[in-house]
Each structure stands twice: as C-alpha cells, then as structure tokens.
Amino acid sequence: MKKLTIVKLSVGSVAKTVGVLQAVFAFVVGLFASFATAAGLITANSSFLKNVGVSLWVFGLGVILYPIIAFFIGWLQGAIAAVILNFVFAESGGVRLHVEEEK
C-alpha cells in the first residue's frame, strides 16, 4: 500500500472538470425541458408554425445556450473551490490518500 499526499490542485484543471460536468448535466436537463415543451405544444390548440417556432426557440435555449452558461458558472465554481482547497491544503498539510497497486 502506498501513501500519497495531495498538497496542491491545478486551478485550471479543476475548473474545467467542474465546468464540463455542469454543462453535461445542463444539456440533459435542457433536452428533457425541450421535449416537455414540445409535447405540451403538440396538445395545445394553436397554429403549427407557432408551435414549431416556440419548440425550436426552447430547443435552442435548452440544448445550446443553457449548457454554455452552465459551463461558465461551473468553471467559476471550480476555480473558486480549487483556490480555497489549495489554501486549506497548505494550512493542513494536504490530503493523504492510501492507494494499492493491483497485480
């Protein structure tokens, strides 16, 4: 068993990781919201062109714009978390991990 100690995190790496995770989650949520909106419009008594226009607008917001915004917010959260964790690691001596090599 090896003992490793993490004493510093790369701020950019943590920020990108958190940003991508939040963007993927936002994409899935946006996709479901788009389908729910389209399903609701199909049952509404309004014109076909209006339904298609609103569905495309919601699809654009939910699947394209929402993940982009979520990535930037997640990137910012990850950067702030990494800076705070680096401060905590410097004061506490890091995080000790016990790892085992498989044969």
mmCIF file of C-alpha atoms in Angstrom:
data_model
loop_
_atom_site.group_PDB
_atom_site.id
_atom_site.type_symbol
_atom_site.label_atom_id
_atom_site.label_comp_id
_atom_site.label_asym_id
_atom_site.label_seq_id
_atom_site.Cartn_x
_atom_site.Cartn_y
_atom_site.Cartn_z
ATOM 1 C CA MET A 1 0.000 0.000 0.000
ATOM 2 C CA LYS A 2 1.348 3.381 -0.972
ATOM 3 C CA LYS A 3 0.583 6.622 0.779
ATOM 4 C CA LEU A 4 0.169 9.745 -1.337
ATOM 5 C CA THR A 5 -0.371 13.290 -0.167
ATOM 6 C CA ILE A 6 -2.100 15.878 -2.333
ATOM 7 C CA VAL A 7 -0.793 19.299 -1.390
ATOM 8 C CA LYS A 8 -1.961 21.408 -4.348
ATOM 9 C CA LEU A 9 -4.639 21.272 -7.041
ATOM 10 C CA SER A 10 -4.359 22.757 -10.503
ATOM 11 C CA VAL A 11 -6.953 25.541 -10.549
ATOM 12 C CA GLY A 12 -7.475 25.356 -14.315
ATOM 13 C CA SER A 13 -7.886 21.588 -14.322
ATOM 14 C CA VAL A 14 -10.429 21.568 -11.512
ATOM 15 C CA ALA A 15 -12.305 24.484 -13.096
ATOM 16 C CA LYS A 16 -12.544 22.735 -16.479
ATOM 17 C CA THR A 17 -13.661 19.480 -14.889
ATOM 18 C CA VAL A 18 -16.438 21.099 -12.870
ATOM 19 C CA GLY A 19 -17.466 23.207 -15.874
ATOM 20 C CA VAL A 20 -17.771 20.196 -18.162
ATOM 21 C CA LEU A 21 -19.716 18.199 -15.569
ATOM 22 C CA GLN A 22 -22.187 21.036 -15.106
ATOM 23 C CA ALA A 23 -22.505 21.532 -18.871
ATOM 24 C CA VAL A 24 -23.317 17.842 -19.383
ATOM 25 C CA PHE A 25 -25.903 17.955 -16.603
ATOM 26 C CA ALA A 26 -27.406 21.144 -18.095
ATOM 27 C CA PHE A 27 -27.555 19.512 -21.541
ATOM 28 C CA VAL A 28 -29.562 16.578 -20.172
ATOM 29 C CA VAL A 29 -31.907 18.883 -18.247
ATOM 30 C CA GLY A 30 -32.295 21.147 -21.291
ATOM 31 C CA LEU A 31 -33.073 18.171 -23.513
ATOM 32 C CA PHE A 32 -35.829 16.975 -21.181
ATOM 33 C CA ALA A 33 -37.226 20.503 -20.905
ATOM 34 C CA SER A 34 -37.261 20.805 -24.699
ATOM 35 C CA PHE A 35 -39.156 17.538 -25.098
ATOM 36 C CA ALA A 36 -41.611 18.517 -22.375
ATOM 37 C CA THR A 37 -42.263 21.873 -24.032
ATOM 38 C CA ALA A 38 -42.720 20.279 -27.452
ATOM 39 C CA ALA A 39 -45.110 17.709 -26.011
ATOM 40 C CA GLY A 40 -47.114 20.429 -24.315
ATOM 41 C CA LEU A 41 -47.331 22.446 -27.516
ATOM 42 C CA ILE A 42 -48.500 19.453 -29.550
ATOM 43 C CA THR A 43 -51.586 19.197 -27.375
ATOM 44 C CA ALA A 44 -52.239 22.968 -27.436
ATOM 45 C CA ASN A 45 -54.809 24.439 -29.782
ATOM 46 C CA SER A 46 -52.611 26.869 -31.697
ATOM 47 C CA SER A 47 -51.088 27.142 -35.151
ATOM 48 C CA PHE A 48 -48.465 24.746 -36.444
ATOM 49 C CA LEU A 49 -45.971 27.495 -37.241
ATOM 50 C CA LYS A 50 -46.252 28.957 -33.758
ATOM 51 C CA ASN A 51 -45.687 25.508 -32.207
ATOM 52 C CA VAL A 52 -42.627 24.855 -34.392
ATOM 53 C CA GLY A 53 -41.199 28.307 -33.666
ATOM 54 C CA VAL A 54 -41.602 28.010 -29.921
ATOM 55 C CA SER A 55 -40.243 24.439 -29.942
ATOM 56 C CA LEU A 56 -37.116 25.499 -31.856
ATOM 57 C CA TRP A 57 -36.616 28.505 -29.580
ATOM 58 C CA VAL A 58 -36.881 26.351 -26.432
ATOM 59 C CA PHE A 59 -34.628 23.705 -28.017
ATOM 60 C CA GLY A 60 -32.004 26.369 -28.749
ATOM 61 C CA LEU A 61 -32.161 27.698 -25.209
ATOM 62 C CA GLY A 62 -32.290 24.328 -23.500
ATOM 63 C CA VAL A 63 -29.747 22.376 -25.507
ATOM 64 C CA ILE A 64 -27.320 25.042 -26.703
ATOM 65 C CA LEU A 65 -27.409 28.152 -24.540
ATOM 66 C CA TYR A 66 -28.142 26.567 -21.151
ATOM 67 C CA PRO A 67 -25.102 24.198 -21.230
ATOM 68 C CA ILE A 68 -22.814 27.064 -22.305
ATOM 69 C CA ILE A 69 -23.955 29.192 -19.381
ATOM 70 C CA ALA A 70 -23.701 26.204 -17.026
ATOM 71 C CA PHE A 71 -20.123 25.558 -18.203
ATOM 72 C CA PHE A 72 -19.029 29.105 -17.367
ATOM 73 C CA ILE A 73 -20.758 29.046 -13.985
ATOM 74 C CA GLY A 74 -19.256 25.607 -13.236
ATOM 75 C CA TRP A 75 -15.813 26.797 -14.358
ATOM 76 C CA LEU A 76 -16.054 29.729 -11.951
ATOM 77 C CA GLN A 77 -17.232 27.475 -9.105
ATOM 78 C CA GLY A 78 -14.418 25.004 -9.785
ATOM 79 C CA ALA A 79 -11.791 27.757 -9.830
ATOM 80 C CA ILE A 80 -13.035 29.208 -6.545
ATOM 81 C CA ALA A 81 -13.195 25.743 -4.952
ATOM 82 C CA ALA A 82 -9.640 24.907 -6.097
ATOM 83 C CA VAL A 83 -8.266 28.170 -4.686
ATOM 84 C CA ILE A 84 -9.989 27.536 -1.354
ATOM 85 C CA LEU A 85 -8.822 23.901 -1.275
ATOM 86 C CA ASN A 86 -5.241 24.951 -2.066
ATOM 87 C CA PHE A 87 -5.354 27.289 0.921
ATOM 88 C CA VAL A 88 -6.774 24.534 3.137
ATOM 89 C CA PHE A 89 -4.198 22.021 1.896
ATOM 90 C CA ALA A 90 -1.362 24.467 2.577
ATOM 91 C CA GLU A 91 -2.573 25.008 6.150
ATOM 92 C CA SER A 92 -3.395 21.383 6.936
ATOM 93 C CA GLY A 93 -0.538 19.639 5.162
ATOM 94 C CA GLY A 94 -2.625 18.231 2.321
ATOM 95 C CA VAL A 95 -4.908 15.254 1.911
ATOM 96 C CA ARG A 96 -3.450 11.817 2.495
ATOM 97 C CA LEU A 97 -4.574 9.033 0.203
ATOM 98 C CA HIS A 98 -3.846 5.347 0.643
ATOM 99 C CA VAL A 99 -3.636 3.564 -2.693
ATOM 100 C CA GLU A 100 -2.968 -0.040 -3.561
ATOM 101 C CA GLU A 101 -1.379 -1.346 -6.730
ATOM 102 C CA GLU A 102 -3.171 -4.207 -8.413
ATOM 103 C CA LYS A 103 -1.125 -7.079 -9.754
#
